[in-house]
XYZ file of C-alpha atoms in Angstrom:
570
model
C -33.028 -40.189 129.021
C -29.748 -38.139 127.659
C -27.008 -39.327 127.406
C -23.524 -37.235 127.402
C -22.229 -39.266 125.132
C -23.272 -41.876 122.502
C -20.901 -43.908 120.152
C -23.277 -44.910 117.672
C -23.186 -47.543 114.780
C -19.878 -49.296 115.631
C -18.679 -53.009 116.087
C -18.665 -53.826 119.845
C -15.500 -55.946 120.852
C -15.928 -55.611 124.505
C -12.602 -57.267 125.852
C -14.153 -60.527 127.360
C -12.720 -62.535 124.247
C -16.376 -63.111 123.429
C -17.728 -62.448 119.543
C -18.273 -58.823 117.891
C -21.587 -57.270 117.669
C -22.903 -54.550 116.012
C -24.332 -51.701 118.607
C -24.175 -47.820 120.133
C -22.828 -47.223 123.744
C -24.646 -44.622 125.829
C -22.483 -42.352 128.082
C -23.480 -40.798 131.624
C -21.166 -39.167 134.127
C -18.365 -41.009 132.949
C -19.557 -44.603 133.012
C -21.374 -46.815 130.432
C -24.904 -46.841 131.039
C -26.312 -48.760 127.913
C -25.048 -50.461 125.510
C -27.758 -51.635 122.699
C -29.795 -49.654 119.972
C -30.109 -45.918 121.735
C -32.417 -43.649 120.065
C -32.343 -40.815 122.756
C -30.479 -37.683 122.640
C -27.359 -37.306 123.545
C -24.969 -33.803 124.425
C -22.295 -35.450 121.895
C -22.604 -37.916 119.517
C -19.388 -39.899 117.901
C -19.946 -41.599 115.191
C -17.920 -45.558 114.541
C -19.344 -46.548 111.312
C -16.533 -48.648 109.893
C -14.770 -48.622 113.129
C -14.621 -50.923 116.261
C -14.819 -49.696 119.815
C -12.691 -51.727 122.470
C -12.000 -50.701 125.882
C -9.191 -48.605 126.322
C -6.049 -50.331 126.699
C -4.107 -50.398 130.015
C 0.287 -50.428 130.102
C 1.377 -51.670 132.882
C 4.947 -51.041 132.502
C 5.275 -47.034 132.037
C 7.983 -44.324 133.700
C 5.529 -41.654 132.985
C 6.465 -40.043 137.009
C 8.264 -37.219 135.544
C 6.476 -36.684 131.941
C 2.982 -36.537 134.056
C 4.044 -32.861 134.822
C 4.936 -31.491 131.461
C 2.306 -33.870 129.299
C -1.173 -34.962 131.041
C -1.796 -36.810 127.764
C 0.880 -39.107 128.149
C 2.293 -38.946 124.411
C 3.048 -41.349 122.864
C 0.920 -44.036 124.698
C -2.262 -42.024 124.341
C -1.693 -41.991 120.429
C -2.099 -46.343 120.672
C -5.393 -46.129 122.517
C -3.817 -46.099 126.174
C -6.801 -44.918 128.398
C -4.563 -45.893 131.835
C -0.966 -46.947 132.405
C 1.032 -47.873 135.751
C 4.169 -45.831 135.998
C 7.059 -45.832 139.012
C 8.133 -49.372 137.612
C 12.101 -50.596 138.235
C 11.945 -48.780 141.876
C 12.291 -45.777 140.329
C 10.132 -42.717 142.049
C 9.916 -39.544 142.904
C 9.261 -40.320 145.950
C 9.435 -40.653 148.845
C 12.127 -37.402 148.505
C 12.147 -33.826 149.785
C 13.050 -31.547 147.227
C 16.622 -30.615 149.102
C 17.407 -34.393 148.091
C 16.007 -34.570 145.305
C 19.309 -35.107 143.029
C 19.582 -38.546 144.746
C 16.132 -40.082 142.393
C 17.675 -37.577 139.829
C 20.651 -39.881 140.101
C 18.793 -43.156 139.816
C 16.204 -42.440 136.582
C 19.298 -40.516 134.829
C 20.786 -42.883 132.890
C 19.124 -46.033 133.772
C 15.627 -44.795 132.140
C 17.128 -41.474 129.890
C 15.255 -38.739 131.545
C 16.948 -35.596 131.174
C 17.906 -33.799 134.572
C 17.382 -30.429 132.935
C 13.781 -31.324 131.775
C 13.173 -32.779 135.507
C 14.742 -29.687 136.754
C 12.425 -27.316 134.478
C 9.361 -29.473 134.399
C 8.488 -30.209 138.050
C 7.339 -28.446 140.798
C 8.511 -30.288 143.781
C 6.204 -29.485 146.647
C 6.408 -33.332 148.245
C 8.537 -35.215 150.612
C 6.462 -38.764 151.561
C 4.552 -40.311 149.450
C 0.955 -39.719 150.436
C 1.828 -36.365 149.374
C 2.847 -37.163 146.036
C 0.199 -38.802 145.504
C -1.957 -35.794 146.596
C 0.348 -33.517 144.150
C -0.717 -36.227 141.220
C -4.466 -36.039 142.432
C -4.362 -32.378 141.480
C -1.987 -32.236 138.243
C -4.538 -32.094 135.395
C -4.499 -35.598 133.186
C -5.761 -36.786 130.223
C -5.685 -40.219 130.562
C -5.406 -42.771 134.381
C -2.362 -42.956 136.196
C -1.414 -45.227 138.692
C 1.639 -45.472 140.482
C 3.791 -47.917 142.394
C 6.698 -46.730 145.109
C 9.795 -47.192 144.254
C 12.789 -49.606 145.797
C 15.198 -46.845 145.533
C 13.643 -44.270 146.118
C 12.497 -45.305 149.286
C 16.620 -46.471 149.855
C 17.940 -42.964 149.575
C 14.671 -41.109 151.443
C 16.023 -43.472 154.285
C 19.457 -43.533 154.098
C 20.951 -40.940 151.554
C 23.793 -41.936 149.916
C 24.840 -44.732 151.765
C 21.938 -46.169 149.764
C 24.153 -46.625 146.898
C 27.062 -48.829 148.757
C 25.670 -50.119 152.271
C 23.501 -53.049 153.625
C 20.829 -51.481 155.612
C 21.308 -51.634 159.186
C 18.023 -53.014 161.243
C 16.813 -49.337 161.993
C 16.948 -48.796 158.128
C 14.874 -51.489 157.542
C 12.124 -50.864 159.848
C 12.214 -47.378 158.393
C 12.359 -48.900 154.815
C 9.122 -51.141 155.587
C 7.340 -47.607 157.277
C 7.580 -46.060 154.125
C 6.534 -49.364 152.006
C 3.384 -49.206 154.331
C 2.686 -45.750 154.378
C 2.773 -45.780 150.803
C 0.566 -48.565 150.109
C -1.786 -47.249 152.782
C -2.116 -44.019 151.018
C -2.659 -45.860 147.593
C 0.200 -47.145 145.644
C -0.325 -50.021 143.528
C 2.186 -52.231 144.756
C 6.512 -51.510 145.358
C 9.148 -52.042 142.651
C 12.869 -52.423 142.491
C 15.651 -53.279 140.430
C 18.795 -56.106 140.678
C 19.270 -55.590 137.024
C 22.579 -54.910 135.494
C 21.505 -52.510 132.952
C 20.457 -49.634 135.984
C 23.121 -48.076 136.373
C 23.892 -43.955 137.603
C 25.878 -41.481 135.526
C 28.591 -42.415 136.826
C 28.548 -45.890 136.430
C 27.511 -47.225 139.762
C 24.458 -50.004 140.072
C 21.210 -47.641 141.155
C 20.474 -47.603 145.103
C 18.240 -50.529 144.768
C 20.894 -52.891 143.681
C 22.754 -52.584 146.860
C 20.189 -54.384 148.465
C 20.503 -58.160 149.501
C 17.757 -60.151 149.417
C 16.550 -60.393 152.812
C 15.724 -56.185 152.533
C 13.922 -57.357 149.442
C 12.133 -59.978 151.349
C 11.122 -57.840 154.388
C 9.738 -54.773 152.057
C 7.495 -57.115 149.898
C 6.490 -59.119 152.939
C 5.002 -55.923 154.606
C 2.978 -55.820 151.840
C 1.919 -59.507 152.773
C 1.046 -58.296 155.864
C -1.424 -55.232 153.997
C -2.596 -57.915 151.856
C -2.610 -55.738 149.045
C -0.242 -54.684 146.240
C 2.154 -56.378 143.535
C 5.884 -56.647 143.731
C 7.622 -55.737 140.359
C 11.060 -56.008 139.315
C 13.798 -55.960 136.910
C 15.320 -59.313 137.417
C 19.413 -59.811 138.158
C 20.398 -60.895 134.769
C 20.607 -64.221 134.817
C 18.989 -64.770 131.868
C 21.842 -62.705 130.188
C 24.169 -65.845 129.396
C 23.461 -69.223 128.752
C 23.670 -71.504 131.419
C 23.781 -69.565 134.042
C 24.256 -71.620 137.362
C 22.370 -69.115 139.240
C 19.330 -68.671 137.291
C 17.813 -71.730 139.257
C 17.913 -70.316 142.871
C 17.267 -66.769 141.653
C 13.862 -68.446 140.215
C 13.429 -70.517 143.771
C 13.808 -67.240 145.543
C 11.280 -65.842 143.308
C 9.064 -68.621 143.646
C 9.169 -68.677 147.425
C 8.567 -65.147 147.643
C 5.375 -65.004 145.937
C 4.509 -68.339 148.520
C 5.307 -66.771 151.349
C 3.972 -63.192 150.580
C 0.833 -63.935 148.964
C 1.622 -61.091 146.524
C 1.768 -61.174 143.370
C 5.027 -60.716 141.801
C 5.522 -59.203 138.058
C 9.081 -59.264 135.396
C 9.358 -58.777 131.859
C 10.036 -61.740 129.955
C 12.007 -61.590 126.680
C 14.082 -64.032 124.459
C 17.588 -63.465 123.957
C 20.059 -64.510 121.360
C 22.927 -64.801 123.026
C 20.924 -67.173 125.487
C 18.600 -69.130 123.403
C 15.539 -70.858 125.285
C 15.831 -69.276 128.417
C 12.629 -67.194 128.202
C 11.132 -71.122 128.503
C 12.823 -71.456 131.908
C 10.680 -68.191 132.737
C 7.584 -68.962 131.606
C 7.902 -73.007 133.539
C 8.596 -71.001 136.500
C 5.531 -69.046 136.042
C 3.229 -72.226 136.191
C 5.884 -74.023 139.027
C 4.937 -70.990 141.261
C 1.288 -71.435 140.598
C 1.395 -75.141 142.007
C 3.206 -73.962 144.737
C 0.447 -71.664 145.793
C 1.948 -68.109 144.804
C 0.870 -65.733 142.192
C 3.688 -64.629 139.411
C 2.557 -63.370 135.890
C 5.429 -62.076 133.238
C 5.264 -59.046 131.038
C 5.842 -59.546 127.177
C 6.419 -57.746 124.473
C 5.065 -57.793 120.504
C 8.217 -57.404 118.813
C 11.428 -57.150 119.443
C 12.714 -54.922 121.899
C 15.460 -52.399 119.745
C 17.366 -49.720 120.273
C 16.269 -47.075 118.011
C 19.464 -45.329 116.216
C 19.866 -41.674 113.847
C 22.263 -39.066 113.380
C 19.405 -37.354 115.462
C 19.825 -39.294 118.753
C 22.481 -41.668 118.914
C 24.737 -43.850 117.239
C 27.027 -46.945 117.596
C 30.065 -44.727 116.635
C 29.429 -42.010 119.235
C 32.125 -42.365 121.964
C 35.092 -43.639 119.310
C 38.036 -41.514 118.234
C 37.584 -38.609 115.614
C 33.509 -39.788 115.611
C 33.510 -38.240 119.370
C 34.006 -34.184 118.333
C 32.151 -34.859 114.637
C 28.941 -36.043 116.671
C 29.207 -33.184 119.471
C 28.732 -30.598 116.202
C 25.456 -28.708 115.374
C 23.220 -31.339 112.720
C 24.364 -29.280 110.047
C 27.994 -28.812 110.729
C 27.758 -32.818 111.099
C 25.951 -33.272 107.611
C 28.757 -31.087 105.677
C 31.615 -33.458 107.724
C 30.089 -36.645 106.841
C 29.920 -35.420 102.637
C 33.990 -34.762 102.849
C 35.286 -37.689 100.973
C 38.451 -37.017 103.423
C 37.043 -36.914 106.718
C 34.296 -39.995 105.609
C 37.079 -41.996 105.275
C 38.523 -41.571 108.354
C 35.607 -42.083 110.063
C 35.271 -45.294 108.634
C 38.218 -46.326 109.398
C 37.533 -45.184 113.199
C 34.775 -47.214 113.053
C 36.197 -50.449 113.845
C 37.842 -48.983 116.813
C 36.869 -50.246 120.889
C 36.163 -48.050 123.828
C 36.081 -48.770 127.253
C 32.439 -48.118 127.311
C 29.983 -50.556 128.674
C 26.259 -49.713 127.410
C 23.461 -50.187 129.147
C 20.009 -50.585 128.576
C 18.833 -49.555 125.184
C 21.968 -47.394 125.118
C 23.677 -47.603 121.487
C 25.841 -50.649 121.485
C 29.212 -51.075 119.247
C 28.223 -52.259 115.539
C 26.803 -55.352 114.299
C 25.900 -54.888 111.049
C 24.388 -58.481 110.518
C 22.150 -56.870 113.469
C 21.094 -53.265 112.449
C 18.524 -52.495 110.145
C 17.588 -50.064 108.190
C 14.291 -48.949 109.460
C 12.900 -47.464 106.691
C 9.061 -48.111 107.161
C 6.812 -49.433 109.894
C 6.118 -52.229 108.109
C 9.000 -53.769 106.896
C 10.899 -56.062 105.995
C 14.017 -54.474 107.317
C 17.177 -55.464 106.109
C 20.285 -55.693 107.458
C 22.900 -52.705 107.191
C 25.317 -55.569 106.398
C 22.703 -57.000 103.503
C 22.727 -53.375 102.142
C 26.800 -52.325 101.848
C 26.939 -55.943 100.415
C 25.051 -54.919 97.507
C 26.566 -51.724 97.291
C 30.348 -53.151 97.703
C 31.013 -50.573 100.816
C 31.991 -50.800 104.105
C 28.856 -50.598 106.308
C 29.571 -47.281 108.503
C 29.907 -45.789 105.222
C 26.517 -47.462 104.012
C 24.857 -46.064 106.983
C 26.361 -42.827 106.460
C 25.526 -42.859 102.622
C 21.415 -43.696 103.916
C 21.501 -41.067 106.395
C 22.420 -38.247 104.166
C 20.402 -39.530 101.285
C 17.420 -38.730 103.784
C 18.840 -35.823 105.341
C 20.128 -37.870 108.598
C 16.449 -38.106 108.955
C 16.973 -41.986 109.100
C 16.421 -44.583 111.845
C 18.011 -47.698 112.404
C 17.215 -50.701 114.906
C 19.716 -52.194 117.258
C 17.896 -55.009 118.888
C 18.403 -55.857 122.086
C 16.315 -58.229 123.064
C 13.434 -60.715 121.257
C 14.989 -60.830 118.133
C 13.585 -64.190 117.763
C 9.641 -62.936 116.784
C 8.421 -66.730 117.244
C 9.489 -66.835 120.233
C 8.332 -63.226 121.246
C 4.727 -65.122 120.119
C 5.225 -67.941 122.169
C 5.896 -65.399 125.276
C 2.651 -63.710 124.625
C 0.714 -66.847 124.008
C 1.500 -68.162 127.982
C -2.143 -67.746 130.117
C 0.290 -65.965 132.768
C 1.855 -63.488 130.427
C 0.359 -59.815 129.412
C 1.044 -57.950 126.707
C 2.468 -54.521 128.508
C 6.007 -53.328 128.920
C 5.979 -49.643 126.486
C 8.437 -48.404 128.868
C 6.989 -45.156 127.901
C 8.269 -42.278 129.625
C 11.865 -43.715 130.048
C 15.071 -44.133 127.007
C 12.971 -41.066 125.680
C 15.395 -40.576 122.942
C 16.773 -44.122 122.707
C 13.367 -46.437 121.944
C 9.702 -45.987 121.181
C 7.927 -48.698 122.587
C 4.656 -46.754 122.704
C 3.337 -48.514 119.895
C 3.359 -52.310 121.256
C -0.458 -52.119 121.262
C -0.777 -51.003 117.652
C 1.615 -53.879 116.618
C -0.376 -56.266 117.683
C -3.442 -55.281 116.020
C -1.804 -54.405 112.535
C 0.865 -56.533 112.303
C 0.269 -59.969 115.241
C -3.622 -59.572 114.044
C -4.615 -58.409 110.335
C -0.916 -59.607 108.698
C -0.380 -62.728 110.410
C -3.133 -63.563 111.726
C -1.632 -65.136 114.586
C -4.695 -63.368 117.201
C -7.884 -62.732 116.363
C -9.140 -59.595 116.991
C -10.989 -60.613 119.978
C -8.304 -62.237 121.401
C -5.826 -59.223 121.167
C -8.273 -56.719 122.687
C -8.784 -58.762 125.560
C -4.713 -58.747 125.554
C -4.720 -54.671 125.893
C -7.823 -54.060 128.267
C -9.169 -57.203 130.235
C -5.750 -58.841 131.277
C -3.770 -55.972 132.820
C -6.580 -54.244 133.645
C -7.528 -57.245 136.055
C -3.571 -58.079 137.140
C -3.113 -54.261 137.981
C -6.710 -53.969 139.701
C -8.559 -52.192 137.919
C -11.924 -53.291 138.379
C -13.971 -50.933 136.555
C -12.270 -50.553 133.633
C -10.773 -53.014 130.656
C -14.296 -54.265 129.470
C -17.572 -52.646 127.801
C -20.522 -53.371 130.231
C -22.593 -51.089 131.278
C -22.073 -49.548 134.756
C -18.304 -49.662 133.972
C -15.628 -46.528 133.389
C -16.412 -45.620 129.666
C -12.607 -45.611 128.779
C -13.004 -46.304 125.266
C -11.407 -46.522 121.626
C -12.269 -46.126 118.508
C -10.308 -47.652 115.477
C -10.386 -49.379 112.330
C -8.994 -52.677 112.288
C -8.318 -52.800 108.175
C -6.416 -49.819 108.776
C -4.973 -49.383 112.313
C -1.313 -48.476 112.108
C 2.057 -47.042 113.420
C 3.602 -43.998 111.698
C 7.180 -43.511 111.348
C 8.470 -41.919 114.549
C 9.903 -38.540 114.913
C 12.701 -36.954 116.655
C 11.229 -33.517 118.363
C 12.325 -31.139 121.246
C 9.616 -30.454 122.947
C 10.218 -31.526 126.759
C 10.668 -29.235 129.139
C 14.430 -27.243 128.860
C 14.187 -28.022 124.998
C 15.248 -31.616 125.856
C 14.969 -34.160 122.931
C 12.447 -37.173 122.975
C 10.684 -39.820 119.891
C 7.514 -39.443 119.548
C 5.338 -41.797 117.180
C 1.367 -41.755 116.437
C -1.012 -43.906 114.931
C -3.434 -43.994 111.592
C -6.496 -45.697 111.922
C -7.503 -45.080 115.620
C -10.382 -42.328 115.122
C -11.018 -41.501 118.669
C -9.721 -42.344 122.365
C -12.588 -41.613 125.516
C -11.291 -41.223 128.774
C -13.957 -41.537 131.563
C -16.686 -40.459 129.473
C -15.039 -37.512 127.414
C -13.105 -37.819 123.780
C -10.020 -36.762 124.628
C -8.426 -37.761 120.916
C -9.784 -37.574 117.839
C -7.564 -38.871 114.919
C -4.794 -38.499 117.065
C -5.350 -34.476 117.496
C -6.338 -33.321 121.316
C -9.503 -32.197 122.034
C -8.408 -30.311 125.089
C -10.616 -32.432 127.472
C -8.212 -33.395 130.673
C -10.754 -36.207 132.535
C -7.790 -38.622 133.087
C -7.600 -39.849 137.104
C -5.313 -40.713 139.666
C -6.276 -44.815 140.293
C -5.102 -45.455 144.025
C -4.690 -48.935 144.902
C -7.638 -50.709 147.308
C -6.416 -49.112 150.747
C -5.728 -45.607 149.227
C -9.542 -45.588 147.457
C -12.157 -42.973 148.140
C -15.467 -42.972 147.561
């Protein structure tokens, strides 16, 4: 027998939680054929001596619809062993949209997600108006790693209604339209329907995102056609409740939830994080996970490895951006801004500026107004990071000059963190230690100059795993591969058995790492974006064929579009 592919010599950690072993897996036509001692031949041989192979990992929580077009890899996910990720999360699509309309989804992903309208406008070819055909259009866009999609909530609001979506109810004829599409688009293959209530979506111009003038009876009637496919999951960024402490409607929110998933027989998805402005709440979450459970419905939460933080520089953006004087300096060229900031005149007037207030409300992992006690200076992957506030102690300065004083000293090549959620990191553990939480939630694709999330998986194995020893390794591979790949269904994929996908990768666990990300301008209309890659993670195998090797491409595009089970062909 030959083989197309062999991984030989490496330490098997196959995703099932069970115990490493030693052995070679044997490649044919993109599935796993053997896994053992293989002494046949083989048209490429990869050698893990050193090195585990896992399954590749899955992210269910991407907005890769737009980046698909410019970037079939899927950078930066691909770089943190992502063999397959799940983008049109939040109810934010593509489609269902002609092209004539097309400024209405525009409009939604803008600012709630970061995606630069220029690089939309350069970067895709819009030959689509329902969904089946976008879906078609993704069937034939060449990919290096699996993509699966959900339709989007407000998407689906404008293709029916146009902008009335953004202030109106829906009458009854927009509703039975609504559920056509929700049908049509499961039919054809989506992997379930999204949508947002959340307070941090907002448009341009400041107005809640189609989806959020929804009640919840249109919410209802779209995830109960669903019910009525029996297939698909409902996800959704929740109404932020879980914003202030005691909130007196974060108890029928969850019953509405809860009843939902009972009467639906869908499973329904969130992210779950802790908050420090409403301690404990997260717990509320996860009780209402198990109270849906023994109600009969089916609800799992996405968490996160670390905190979730706003990633600040001179480069991208800053907490000082919209204030007086700082407004014109940070509109300048990054040089004209570097010989500004070192005028001992000018400094000081910015510092004084920076106490002032704006109107401004951010949103999202937009920059918020400074708290010095929380920004750090995020001068390694590693850490520890300290506080901006630690730092201009020590150096008897006010702390906007202390950040300007770091950023110069490194040629404003300098991040800091903002969180914004999970500060609390043993809490963020006690999230991803629930049975009906999985690790996910990268939001790769989206805030592509305001966080990089890419790297959750690599935190866990570096940092959750080898430092603190919190996982074992076992554990936090089936985490990446075997959970979502089973919540998202994905059947043949997420563990190493022979006669499943070979989506494979290839890392060393003493080593495994994030590097320091990068500011570069490489989307489509010269748009900005972070990037970030990984040390340690020797190769990445999508469907049979090495697509990475230490994080350089290969040029092999065998990534697939995974339809959900009424939209699969043989």
């Amino acid at each position: 027998m030959q083989y197309d592919l062999v991984v030989k010599n490496g330490t098997i950690v196959d995703g099932s939680g069970m115990p490493r072993f030693r052995a070679d897996v044997g490649v044919i036509q993109g599935k796993i054929a053997r896994i053992g001692r293989i002494r046949d031949s083989a048209k490429e041989v990869l050698d893990a001596e050193g090195h585990v192979v896992a399954p590749g990992f899955v992210d269910g929580h991407t907005h890769m619809d737009a980046q698909i077009f410019w970037d079939p890899l899927g950078t930066s996910s691909c770089y943190h062993g992502i063999t397959s990720v799940v983008m049109g999360n939040c109810g934010f699509t593509l489609a269902p949209c002609a092209s004539k309309d097309k400024h209405l989804v525009v409009r939604n992903l803008q600012r709630a997600e970061d995606i630069s309208p220029e690089a939309m406008e350069a970067g895709i070819k819009w030959n689509w108006t329902t969904y089946p055909e976008f879906l078609e259009t993704i069937e034939k866009l060449p990919k290096g790693i699996n993509y699966a999609s959900y339709v989007g909530h407000s998407a689906i609001r404008t293709f029916v209604m146009g902008e009335r979506a953004f202030t109106e109810k829906a009458t009854e004829d927009d509703l039975q339209a609504m559920e056509r599409q929700v049908h049509d688009a499961i039919s054809a293959g989506a992997v379930g329907f999204t949508s947002s209530r959340s307070p941090a979506h907002e448009t341009p111009e400041a107005r809640p995102v189609a989806s959020r003038a929804a009640d919840w009876e249109e919410v209802r009637r779209l995830v109960g056609t669903m019910g009525k496919l029996n297939a698909g999951l409902f996800e959704m960024a929740g109404e932020g409740v879980d914003r202030k402490l005691g909130d007196p409607g974060l108890r029928e929110y969850h019953e509405r939830l809860r009843d939902l998933a009972v009467e639906s027989g869908r499973p329904i998805t969130f992210g779950v994080f802790g908050r420090r402005e409403s301690p404990g709440t997260w717990r509320k979450y996860l009780a209402l996970l198990d109270e849906t459970a023994a109600a009969g419905g089916r609800m799992f939460a996405q968490a996160h490895s670390r905190s979730l933080s706003a990633l600040l520089s001179f480069k991208t953006q800053m907490p000082f951006d919209r204030l007086p004087l700082w407004k014109d300096i940070r509109a300048l060229p990054l040089e004209e801004q570097k010989a500004k900031l070192r005028d001992p005149a000018l400094r000081a007037k910015l510092i004084e500026a920076s106490g002032a207030r704006d109107s401004h409300q951010p949103r999202g992992t937009e920059a918020r107004l400074a708290d010095y006690d929380w920004l750090f200076v995020f001068d390694s992957v590693k850490g520890p990071h300290r506080s901006v506030a630690e730092v201009a102690r020590e150096r008897n300065q006010h702390p906007a000059e202390t950040m300007i004083e770091l950023a110069l000293e490194k040629d404003l090549d300098l991040f800091f963190l903002q969180p914004v959620a999970n500060e609390d990191q043993d809490a963020a553990l006690e999230i991803m230690r629930h049975p009906r939480t999985v690790t996910t939630f990268s939001d790769s694709g989206a805030h592509v100059s305001q966080l990089m999330d890419s790297s959750l998986q690599t935190h866990l194995l570096s940092h959750r795993v080898r430092e603190k020893q919190a996982f074992t390794l076992e554990q936090a591979v089936r985490m990446l591969s075997l959970v979502p790949a089973t919540l998202w269904g994905f059947h043949d994929r997420g563990l190493l058995r022979e006669g499943m996908m070979a989506d494979m990768v290839v890392f060393n666990p003493d080593t495994i790492t994030a590097t320091m990300p990068e500011v570069v301008h490489d989307l489509p209309a010269g748009a900005r974006r972070l990037v970030q890659r990984t040390k340690g993670m020797a190769a990445t195998v999508v469907n049979g064929k090495i697509v990475l090797k230490d994080c350089k491409p290969t040029g092999a595009l065998p990534g697939r579009l995974l339809r959900g089970p009424l939209g699969q062909r043989a």
